[in-house]
Amino acid sequence: MYNLVADKVYVKPLQIDAMVRSLALYIKQSGRAFEQVVGIERGGLFISRPLAALLGLPHDSIMISCYTETGKRLAPVISGDYDTNLDTLIVDDLIDGGSTIKLLNKYYHQTPSDAVAVLFWNTTSDEPDFYVEEKPEQWLVWPWELDYEEGVE
């Protein structure tokens, strides 16, 4: 399923595809209806675009960055916009500490009809509306990250 190297888990593209399909089925079976999917750049876009296609919904994106290449930012960078009057499914790759979703809620004033969907959820954070798996203890490395090639066989 994954490549485990030292203290990192390298998530494979085929696993991501299977997880996105599972997430789409879970959302459809929930009976909840959404009018748009909004992906959180960067990692969320790799999940939100195919998810929006599977759900037959329009797609938009926003960027919320709490980290630089060298560490945590003093103030987060938030950019992009979407129609907050529509029932929205917010999508990211994972919820780890939960700071990105908290910033999103504060800045975009989420409504009760909005929901959050991720592939992985760290159980020490607030639970999203939809998730596929609990996050393993190891650091997740995604195919779109620079050091991904180091852990691929």
GROMACS .gro file of N, CA and C in nm:
model
  459
    1MET      N    1   0.083  -0.118   0.000
    1MET     CA    2   0.000   0.000   0.000
    1MET      C    3   0.088   0.125   0.000
    2TYR      N    4   0.177   0.138   0.098
    2TYR     CA    5   0.265   0.253   0.109
    2TYR      C    6   0.407   0.204   0.111
    3ASN      N    7   0.499   0.294   0.081
    3ASN     CA    8   0.641   0.266   0.102
    3ASN      C    9   0.679   0.331   0.234
    4LEU      N   10   0.725   0.250   0.328
    4LEU     CA   11   0.768   0.301   0.458
    4LEU      C   12   0.920   0.303   0.459
    5VAL      N   13   0.977   0.423   0.471
    5VAL     CA   14   1.121   0.440   0.476
    5VAL      C   15   1.153   0.523   0.599
    6ALA      N   16   1.225   0.462   0.691
    6ALA     CA   17   1.262   0.526   0.818
    6ALA      C   18   1.137   0.578   0.887
    7ASP      N   19   1.127   0.707   0.909
    7ASP     CA   20   1.013   0.763   0.981
    7ASP      C   21   0.915   0.832   0.886
    8LYS      N   22   0.917   0.790   0.756
    8LYS     CA   23   0.830   0.851   0.656
    8LYS      C   24   0.748   0.744   0.584
    9VAL      N   25   0.626   0.783   0.548
    9VAL     CA   26   0.541   0.697   0.466
    9VAL      C   27   0.525   0.766   0.331
   10TYR      N   28   0.565   0.698   0.225
   10TYR     CA   29   0.553   0.750   0.090
   10TYR      C   30   0.422   0.700   0.030
   11VAL      N   31   0.327   0.791   0.013
   11VAL     CA   32   0.195   0.757  -0.037
   11VAL      C   33   0.203   0.744  -0.188
   12LYS      N   34   0.158   0.631  -0.240
   12LYS     CA   35   0.169   0.602  -0.383
   12LYS      C   36   0.052   0.664  -0.461
   13PRO      N   37   0.078   0.707  -0.584
   13PRO     CA   38  -0.029   0.765  -0.666
   13PRO      C   39  -0.151   0.674  -0.683
   14LEU      N   40  -0.130   0.545  -0.702
   14LEU     CA   41  -0.245   0.455  -0.717
   14LEU      C   42  -0.327   0.445  -0.589
   15GLN      N   43  -0.260   0.456  -0.474
   15GLN     CA   44  -0.331   0.455  -0.347
   15GLN      C   45  -0.414   0.582  -0.332
   16ILE      N   46  -0.359   0.695  -0.375
   16ILE     CA   47  -0.433   0.821  -0.370
   16ILE      C   48  -0.559   0.811  -0.456
   17ASP      N   49  -0.544   0.758  -0.576
   17ASP     CA   50  -0.659   0.742  -0.666
   17ASP      C   51  -0.767   0.655  -0.601
   18ALA      N   52  -0.727   0.544  -0.541
   18ALA     CA   53  -0.825   0.456  -0.475
   18ALA      C   54  -0.891   0.526  -0.357
   19MET      N   55  -0.814   0.603  -0.283
   19MET     CA   56  -0.870   0.674  -0.168
   19MET      C   57  -0.968   0.784  -0.212
   20VAL      N   58  -0.937   0.854  -0.320
   20VAL     CA   59  -1.027   0.958  -0.371
   20VAL      C   60  -1.159   0.894  -0.415
   21ARG      N   61  -1.152   0.781  -0.482
   21ARG     CA   62  -1.274   0.710  -0.524
   21ARG      C   63  -1.355   0.664  -0.403
   22SER      N   64  -1.287   0.616  -0.302
   22SER     CA   65  -1.354   0.575  -0.178
   22SER      C   66  -1.421   0.694  -0.110
   23LEU      N   67  -1.350   0.807  -0.108
   23LEU     CA   68  -1.404   0.929  -0.049
   23LEU      C   69  -1.528   0.975  -0.123
   24ALA      N   70  -1.525   0.971  -0.256
   24ALA     CA   71  -1.641   1.011  -0.337
   24ALA      C   72  -1.761   0.922  -0.306
   25LEU      N   73  -1.739   0.793  -0.296
   25LEU     CA   74  -1.848   0.700  -0.264
   25LEU      C   75  -1.905   0.729  -0.126
   26TYR      N   76  -1.818   0.752  -0.029
   26TYR     CA   77  -1.859   0.784   0.108
   26TYR      C   78  -1.946   0.909   0.110
   27ILE      N   79  -1.904   1.012   0.037
   27ILE     CA   80  -1.979   1.138   0.032
   27ILE      C   81  -2.115   1.116  -0.034
   28LYS      N   82  -2.117   1.044  -0.145
   28LYS     CA   83  -2.244   1.016  -0.214
   28LYS      C   84  -2.339   0.939  -0.122
   29GLN      N   85  -2.288   0.841  -0.051
   29GLN     CA   86  -2.371   0.758   0.037
   29GLN      C   87  -2.420   0.834   0.160
   30SER      N   88  -2.353   0.943   0.194
   30SER     CA   89  -2.393   1.021   0.311
   30SER      C   90  -2.526   1.093   0.289
   31GLY      N   91  -2.560   1.116   0.163
   31GLY     CA   92  -2.683   1.189   0.132
   31GLY      C   93  -2.669   1.339   0.138
   32ARG      N   94  -2.551   1.388   0.176
   32ARG     CA   95  -2.530   1.533   0.180
   32ARG      C   96  -2.507   1.585   0.040
   33ALA      N   97  -2.566   1.700   0.010
   33ALA     CA   98  -2.553   1.760  -0.123
   33ALA      C   99  -2.468   1.886  -0.114
   34PHE      N  100  -2.380   1.901  -0.210
   34PHE     CA  101  -2.294   2.018  -0.218
   34PHE      C  102  -2.310   2.082  -0.354
   35GLU      N  103  -2.279   2.212  -0.359
   35GLU     CA  104  -2.289   2.285  -0.485
   35GLU      C  105  -2.154   2.313  -0.548
   36GLN      N  106  -2.047   2.295  -0.471
   36GLN     CA  107  -1.912   2.316  -0.523
   36GLN      C  108  -1.811   2.244  -0.436
   37VAL      N  109  -1.695   2.218  -0.497
   37VAL     CA  110  -1.580   2.163  -0.426
   37VAL      C  111  -1.471   2.269  -0.430
   38VAL      N  112  -1.410   2.296  -0.314
   38VAL     CA  113  -1.301   2.391  -0.306
   38VAL      C  114  -1.179   2.319  -0.249
   39GLY      N  115  -1.073   2.315  -0.329
   39GLY     CA  116  -0.949   2.251  -0.286
   39GLY      C  117  -0.854   2.351  -0.223
   40ILE      N  118  -0.786   2.307  -0.118
   40ILE     CA  119  -0.685   2.390  -0.053
   40ILE      C  120  -0.550   2.360  -0.117
   41GLU      N  121  -0.493   2.463  -0.181
   41GLU     CA  122  -0.364   2.445  -0.246
   41GLU      C  123  -0.257   2.421  -0.140
   42ARG      N  124  -0.166   2.343  -0.163
   42ARG     CA  125  -0.123   2.276  -0.282
   42ARG      C  126  -0.173   2.134  -0.283
   43GLY      N  127  -0.152   2.061  -0.175
   43GLY     CA  128  -0.185   1.919  -0.174
   43GLY      C  129  -0.332   1.888  -0.194
   44GLY      N  130  -0.420   1.974  -0.148
   44GLY     CA  131  -0.562   1.949  -0.162
   44GLY      C  132  -0.610   1.946  -0.305
   45LEU      N  133  -0.538   2.016  -0.395
   45LEU     CA  134  -0.579   2.019  -0.535
   45LEU      C  135  -0.569   1.882  -0.601
   46PHE      N  136  -0.472   1.803  -0.561
   46PHE     CA  137  -0.455   1.670  -0.618
   46PHE      C  138  -0.568   1.575  -0.575
   47ILE      N  139  -0.639   1.615  -0.471
   47ILE     CA  140  -0.753   1.538  -0.421
   47ILE      C  141  -0.883   1.600  -0.472
   48SER      N  142  -0.894   1.733  -0.464
   48SER     CA  143  -1.020   1.801  -0.493
   48SER      C  144  -1.060   1.797  -0.639
   49ARG      N  145  -0.966   1.808  -0.729
   49ARG     CA  146  -1.002   1.807  -0.872
   49ARG      C  147  -1.064   1.675  -0.915
   50PRO      N  148  -1.000   1.561  -0.888
   50PRO     CA  149  -1.067   1.436  -0.927
   50PRO      C  150  -1.195   1.411  -0.847
   51LEU      N  151  -1.198   1.454  -0.721
   51LEU     CA  152  -1.317   1.436  -0.640
   51LEU      C  153  -1.434   1.516  -0.698
   52ALA      N  154  -1.409   1.640  -0.737
   52ALA     CA  155  -1.514   1.722  -0.799
   52ALA      C  156  -1.567   1.655  -0.925
   53ALA      N  157  -1.477   1.599  -1.004
   53ALA     CA  158  -1.519   1.530  -1.127
   53ALA      C  159  -1.606   1.409  -1.094
   54LEU      N  160  -1.566   1.331  -0.995
   54LEU     CA  161  -1.643   1.213  -0.956
   54LEU      C  162  -1.780   1.250  -0.900
   55LEU      N  163  -1.789   1.366  -0.834
   55LEU     CA  164  -1.915   1.411  -0.776
   55LEU      C  165  -1.998   1.496  -0.874
   56GLY      N  166  -1.937   1.530  -0.988
   56GLY     CA  167  -2.006   1.611  -1.087
   56GLY      C  168  -2.031   1.754  -1.042
   57LEU      N  169  -1.934   1.810  -0.968
   57LEU     CA  170  -1.949   1.945  -0.912
   57LEU      C  171  -1.843   2.039  -0.967
   58PRO      N  172  -1.875   2.170  -0.971
   58PRO     CA  173  -1.772   2.267  -1.010
   58PRO      C  174  -1.662   2.274  -0.905
   59HIS      N  175  -1.544   2.315  -0.950
   59HIS     CA  176  -1.426   2.316  -0.864
   59HIS      C  177  -1.366   2.455  -0.857
   60ASP      N  178  -1.318   2.491  -0.740
   60ASP     CA  179  -1.244   2.616  -0.720
   60ASP      C  180  -1.131   2.585  -0.622
   61SER      N  181  -1.044   2.683  -0.599
   61SER     CA  182  -0.935   2.658  -0.505
   61SER      C  183  -0.899   2.785  -0.430
   62ILE      N  184  -0.835   2.763  -0.315
   62ILE     CA  185  -0.781   2.871  -0.234
   62ILE      C  186  -0.645   2.826  -0.184
   63MET      N  187  -0.567   2.922  -0.137
   63MET     CA  188  -0.436   2.888  -0.085
   63MET      C  189  -0.425   2.939   0.059
   64ILE      N  190  -0.390   2.850   0.148
   64ILE     CA  191  -0.365   2.885   0.287
   64ILE      C  192  -0.231   2.823   0.322
   65SER      N  193  -0.133   2.906   0.349
   65SER     CA  194   0.000   2.855   0.377
   65SER      C  195   0.045   2.902   0.515
   66CYS      N  196   0.074   2.805   0.599
   66CYS     CA  197   0.123   2.835   0.734
   66CYS      C  198   0.273   2.812   0.744
   67TYR      N  199   0.334   2.755   0.640
   67TYR     CA  200   0.475   2.718   0.646
   67TYR      C  201   0.551   2.770   0.525
   68THR      N  202   0.678   2.799   0.545
   68THR     CA  203   0.770   2.831   0.437
   68THR      C  204   0.855   2.706   0.415
   69GLU      N  205   0.949   2.714   0.324
   69GLU     CA  206   1.039   2.601   0.302
   69GLU      C  207   1.127   2.573   0.424
   70THR      N  208   1.146   2.675   0.508
   70THR     CA  209   1.236   2.659   0.622
   70THR      C  210   1.165   2.652   0.757
   71GLY      N  211   1.033   2.663   0.758
   71GLY     CA  212   0.963   2.653   0.886
   71GLY      C  213   0.832   2.728   0.888
   72LYS      N  214   0.779   2.746   1.008
   72LYS     CA  215   0.648   2.808   1.027
   72LYS      C  216   0.654   2.958   0.998
   73ARG      N  217   0.549   3.008   0.930
   73ARG     CA  218   0.538   3.151   0.901
   73ARG      C  219   0.496   3.226   1.027
   74LEU      N  220   0.533   3.353   1.036
   74LEU     CA  221   0.487   3.437   1.146
   74LEU      C  222   0.338   3.464   1.131
   75ALA      N  223   0.293   3.489   1.008
   75ALA     CA  224   0.151   3.510   0.980
   75ALA      C  225   0.116   3.427   0.858
   76PRO      N  226   0.003   3.358   0.859
   76PRO     CA  227  -0.034   3.275   0.743
   76PRO      C  228  -0.062   3.360   0.619
   77VAL      N  229  -0.040   3.300   0.504
   77VAL     CA  230  -0.072   3.364   0.377
   77VAL      C  231  -0.200   3.300   0.326
   78ILE      N  232  -0.301   3.383   0.297
   78ILE     CA  233  -0.430   3.334   0.250
   78ILE      C  234  -0.465   3.407   0.121
   79SER      N  235  -0.495   3.333   0.016
   79SER     CA  236  -0.533   3.397  -0.109
   79SER      C  237  -0.635   3.311  -0.183
   80GLY      N  238  -0.708   3.376  -0.272
   80GLY     CA  239  -0.812   3.307  -0.348
   80GLY      C  240  -0.948   3.339  -0.291
   81ASP      N  241  -1.048   3.307  -0.367
   81ASP     CA  242  -1.184   3.336  -0.325
   81ASP      C  243  -1.278   3.234  -0.388
   82TYR      N  244  -1.390   3.214  -0.324
   82TYR     CA  245  -1.494   3.129  -0.379
   82TYR      C  246  -1.628   3.177  -0.326
   83ASP      N  247  -1.736   3.130  -0.386
   83ASP     CA  248  -1.870   3.174  -0.348
   83ASP      C  249  -1.910   3.109  -0.216
   84THR      N  250  -1.905   3.186  -0.109
   84THR     CA  251  -1.937   3.133   0.023
   84THR      C  252  -2.087   3.119   0.046
   85ASN      N  253  -2.169   3.159  -0.052
   85ASN     CA  254  -2.313   3.140  -0.042
   85ASN      C  255  -2.358   3.002  -0.087
   86LEU      N  256  -2.266   2.925  -0.145
   86LEU     CA  257  -2.297   2.791  -0.192
   86LEU      C  258  -2.258   2.687  -0.086
   87ASP      N  259  -2.331   2.575  -0.082
   87ASP     CA  260  -2.294   2.463   0.005
   87ASP      C  261  -2.163   2.406  -0.049
   88THR      N  262  -2.060   2.410   0.033
   88THR     CA  263  -1.923   2.384  -0.014
   88THR      C  264  -1.861   2.264   0.055
   89LEU      N  265  -1.795   2.182  -0.026
   89LEU     CA  266  -1.713   2.073   0.025
   89LEU      C  267  -1.568   2.119   0.016
   90ILE      N  268  -1.506   2.144   0.131
   90ILE     CA  269  -1.366   2.187   0.138
   90ILE      C  270  -1.280   2.061   0.140
   91VAL      N  271  -1.176   2.058   0.056
   91VAL     CA  272  -1.095   1.937   0.043
   91VAL      C  273  -0.948   1.969   0.061
   92ASP      N  274  -0.882   1.886   0.142
   92ASP     CA  275  -0.737   1.893   0.159
   92ASP      C  276  -0.683   1.750   0.161
   93ASP      N  277  -0.551   1.736   0.154
   93ASP     CA  278  -0.495   1.602   0.156
   93ASP      C  279  -0.504   1.538   0.294
   94LEU      N  280  -0.480   1.618   0.400
   94LEU     CA  281  -0.491   1.564   0.534
   94LEU      C  282  -0.520   1.674   0.634
   95ILE      N  283  -0.570   1.633   0.748
   95ILE     CA  284  -0.577   1.721   0.865
   95ILE      C  285  -0.479   1.662   0.965
   96ASP      N  286  -0.377   1.741   0.996
   96ASP     CA  287  -0.277   1.695   1.091
   96ASP      C  288  -0.297   1.770   1.222
   97GLY      N  289  -0.251   1.894   1.229
   97GLY     CA  290  -0.272   1.975   1.349
   97GLY      C  291  -0.404   2.050   1.348
   98GLY      N  292  -0.461   2.068   1.229
   98GLY     CA  293  -0.590   2.135   1.217
   98GLY      C  294  -0.583   2.286   1.195
   99SER      N  295  -0.462   2.344   1.192
   99SER     CA  296  -0.452   2.490   1.180
   99SER      C  297  -0.505   2.543   1.047
  100THR      N  298  -0.486   2.470   0.938
  100THR     CA  299  -0.533   2.517   0.808
  100THR      C  300  -0.685   2.529   0.807
  101ILE      N  301  -0.754   2.429   0.856
  101ILE     CA  302  -0.901   2.431   0.857
  101ILE      C  303  -0.952   2.539   0.953
  102LYS      N  304  -0.886   2.558   1.065
  102LYS     CA  305  -0.927   2.664   1.158
  102LYS      C  306  -0.913   2.801   1.094
  103LEU      N  307  -0.803   2.823   1.021
  103LEU     CA  308  -0.784   2.949   0.950
  103LEU      C  309  -0.891   2.967   0.843
  104LEU      N  310  -0.921   2.861   0.773
  104LEU     CA  311  -1.024   2.867   0.669
  104LEU      C  312  -1.158   2.906   0.729
  105ASN      N  313  -1.194   2.844   0.838
  105ASN     CA  314  -1.321   2.876   0.904
  105ASN      C  315  -1.326   3.021   0.950
  106LYS      N  316  -1.215   3.070   1.000
  106LYS     CA  317  -1.210   3.209   1.048
  106LYS      C  318  -1.218   3.308   0.932
  107TYR      N  319  -1.144   3.282   0.826
  107TYR     CA  320  -1.134   3.376   0.716
  107TYR      C  321  -1.255   3.372   0.623
  108TYR      N  322  -1.307   3.253   0.597
  108TYR     CA  323  -1.416   3.239   0.500
  108TYR      C  324  -1.553   3.219   0.566
  109HIS      N  325  -1.559   3.215   0.696
  109HIS     CA  326  -1.687   3.206   0.768
  109HIS      C  327  -1.772   3.088   0.718
  110GLN      N  328  -1.721   2.970   0.740
  110GLN     CA  329  -1.793   2.850   0.697
  110GLN      C  330  -1.930   2.843   0.761
  111THR      N  331  -2.023   2.779   0.691
  111THR     CA  332  -2.159   2.762   0.741
  111THR      C  333  -2.181   2.617   0.779
  112PRO      N  334  -2.287   2.586   0.855
  112PRO     CA  335  -2.313   2.448   0.894
  112PRO      C  336  -2.337   2.353   0.776
  113SER      N  337  -2.377   2.407   0.661
  113SER     CA  338  -2.400   2.320   0.545
  113SER      C  339  -2.271   2.287   0.472
  114ASP      N  340  -2.160   2.355   0.505
  114ASP     CA  341  -2.031   2.324   0.446
  114ASP      C  342  -1.971   2.202   0.517
  115ALA      N  343  -1.877   2.137   0.450
  115ALA     CA  344  -1.814   2.018   0.508
  115ALA      C  345  -1.668   2.012   0.466
  116VAL      N  346  -1.590   1.935   0.540
  116VAL     CA  347  -1.448   1.915   0.512
  116VAL      C  348  -1.425   1.767   0.481
  117ALA      N  349  -1.347   1.743   0.374
  117ALA     CA  350  -1.312   1.607   0.335
  117ALA      C  351  -1.161   1.598   0.314
  118VAL      N  352  -1.101   1.493   0.366
  118VAL     CA  353  -0.957   1.469   0.353
  118VAL      C  354  -0.933   1.320   0.333
  119LEU      N  355  -0.812   1.288   0.290
  119LEU     CA  356  -0.776   1.146   0.280
  119LEU      C  357  -0.732   1.093   0.416
  120PHE      N  358  -0.649   1.169   0.487
  120PHE     CA  359  -0.597   1.126   0.616
  120PHE      C  360  -0.636   1.225   0.726
  121TRP      N  361  -0.667   1.171   0.842
  121TRP     CA  362  -0.704   1.253   0.958
  121TRP      C  363  -0.620   1.211   1.077
  122ASN      N  364  -0.553   1.308   1.140
  122ASN     CA  365  -0.481   1.286   1.265
  122ASN      C  366  -0.584   1.294   1.377
  123THR      N  367  -0.603   1.185   1.448
  123THR     CA  368  -0.710   1.175   1.548
  123THR      C  369  -0.694   1.270   1.667
  124THR      N  370  -0.580   1.337   1.676
  124THR     CA  371  -0.565   1.436   1.783
  124THR      C  372  -0.622   1.571   1.742
  125SER      N  373  -0.666   1.586   1.620
  125SER     CA  374  -0.727   1.710   1.569
  125SER      C  375  -0.878   1.693   1.561
  126ASP      N  376  -0.948   1.805   1.536
  126ASP     CA  377  -1.092   1.798   1.517
  126ASP      C  378  -1.124   1.706   1.399
  127GLU      N  379  -1.226   1.624   1.414
  127GLU     CA  380  -1.261   1.527   1.311
  127GLU      C  381  -1.329   1.596   1.192
  128PRO      N  382  -1.281   1.567   1.070
  128PRO     CA  383  -1.347   1.623   0.952
  128PRO      C  384  -1.480   1.550   0.927
  129ASP      N  385  -1.562   1.607   0.840
  129ASP     CA  386  -1.689   1.544   0.806
  129ASP      C  387  -1.668   1.413   0.732
  130PHE      N  388  -1.566   1.410   0.646
  130PHE     CA  389  -1.535   1.291   0.566
  130PHE      C  390  -1.385   1.268   0.565
  131TYR      N  391  -1.344   1.144   0.588
  131TYR     CA  392  -1.203   1.107   0.574
  131TYR      C  393  -1.197   0.960   0.538
  132VAL      N  394  -1.083   0.918   0.483
  132VAL     CA  395  -1.069   0.779   0.441
  132VAL      C  396  -0.993   0.698   0.545
  133GLU      N  397  -0.881   0.750   0.594
  133GLU     CA  398  -0.800   0.675   0.690
  133GLU      C  399  -0.747   0.767   0.800
  134GLU      N  400  -0.720   0.706   0.915
  134GLU     CA  401  -0.649   0.779   1.019
  134GLU      C  402  -0.503   0.791   0.976
  135LYS      N  403  -0.443   0.905   1.005
  135LYS     CA  404  -0.305   0.929   0.966
  135LYS      C  405  -0.211   0.841   1.047
  136PRO      N  406  -0.116   0.776   0.980
  136PRO     CA  407  -0.016   0.699   1.055
  136PRO      C  408   0.074   0.794   1.134
  137GLU      N  409   0.148   0.739   1.228
  137GLU     CA  410   0.236   0.822   1.311
  137GLU      C  411   0.349   0.884   1.230
  138GLN      N  412   0.392   0.817   1.125
  138GLN     CA  413   0.503   0.866   1.045
  138GLN      C  414   0.461   0.987   0.960
  139TRP      N  415   0.562   1.062   0.917
  139TRP     CA  416   0.543   1.176   0.829
  139TRP      C  417   0.498   1.125   0.692
  140LEU      N  418   0.393   1.185   0.635
  140LEU     CA  419   0.346   1.147   0.502
  140LEU      C  420   0.421   1.226   0.396
  141VAL      N  421   0.469   1.155   0.295
  141VAL     CA  422   0.535   1.218   0.181
  141VAL      C  423   0.450   1.189   0.058
  142TRP      N  424   0.406   1.295  -0.009
  142TRP     CA  425   0.316   1.286  -0.123
  142TRP      C  426   0.393   1.289  -0.254
  143PRO      N  427   0.338   1.233  -0.361
  143PRO     CA  428   0.408   1.232  -0.491
  143PRO      C  429   0.443   1.371  -0.543
  144TRP      N  430   0.372   1.475  -0.501
  144TRP     CA  431   0.397   1.609  -0.550
  144TRP      C  432   0.504   1.682  -0.468
  145GLU      N  433   0.562   1.616  -0.369
  145GLU     CA  434   0.667   1.678  -0.289
  145GLU      C  435   0.804   1.648  -0.348
  146LEU      N  436   0.897   1.741  -0.324
  146LEU     CA  437   1.030   1.731  -0.385
  146LEU      C  438   1.106   1.605  -0.345
  147ASP      N  439   1.094   1.563  -0.220
  147ASP     CA  440   1.173   1.448  -0.175
  147ASP      C  441   1.102   1.315  -0.195
  148TYR      N  442   0.995   1.313  -0.273
  148TYR     CA  443   0.920   1.189  -0.293
  148TYR      C  444   1.004   1.081  -0.359
  149GLU      N  445   1.086   1.118  -0.455
  149GLU     CA  446   1.166   1.020  -0.529
  149GLU      C  447   1.260   0.941  -0.439
  150GLU      N  448   1.297   1.000  -0.325
  150GLU     CA  449   1.390   0.932  -0.233
  150GLU      C  450   1.333   0.802  -0.179
  151GLY      N  451   1.200   0.795  -0.164
  151GLY     CA  452   1.140   0.679  -0.102
  151GLY      C  453   1.070   0.585  -0.196
  152VAL      N  454   1.079   0.611  -0.327
  152VAL     CA  455   1.010   0.527  -0.425
  152VAL      C  456   1.106   0.417  -0.471
  153GLU      N  457   1.052   0.297  -0.472
  153GLU     CA  458   1.135   0.183  -0.516
  153GLU      C  459   1.140   0.175  -0.667
   0.00000   0.00000   0.00000
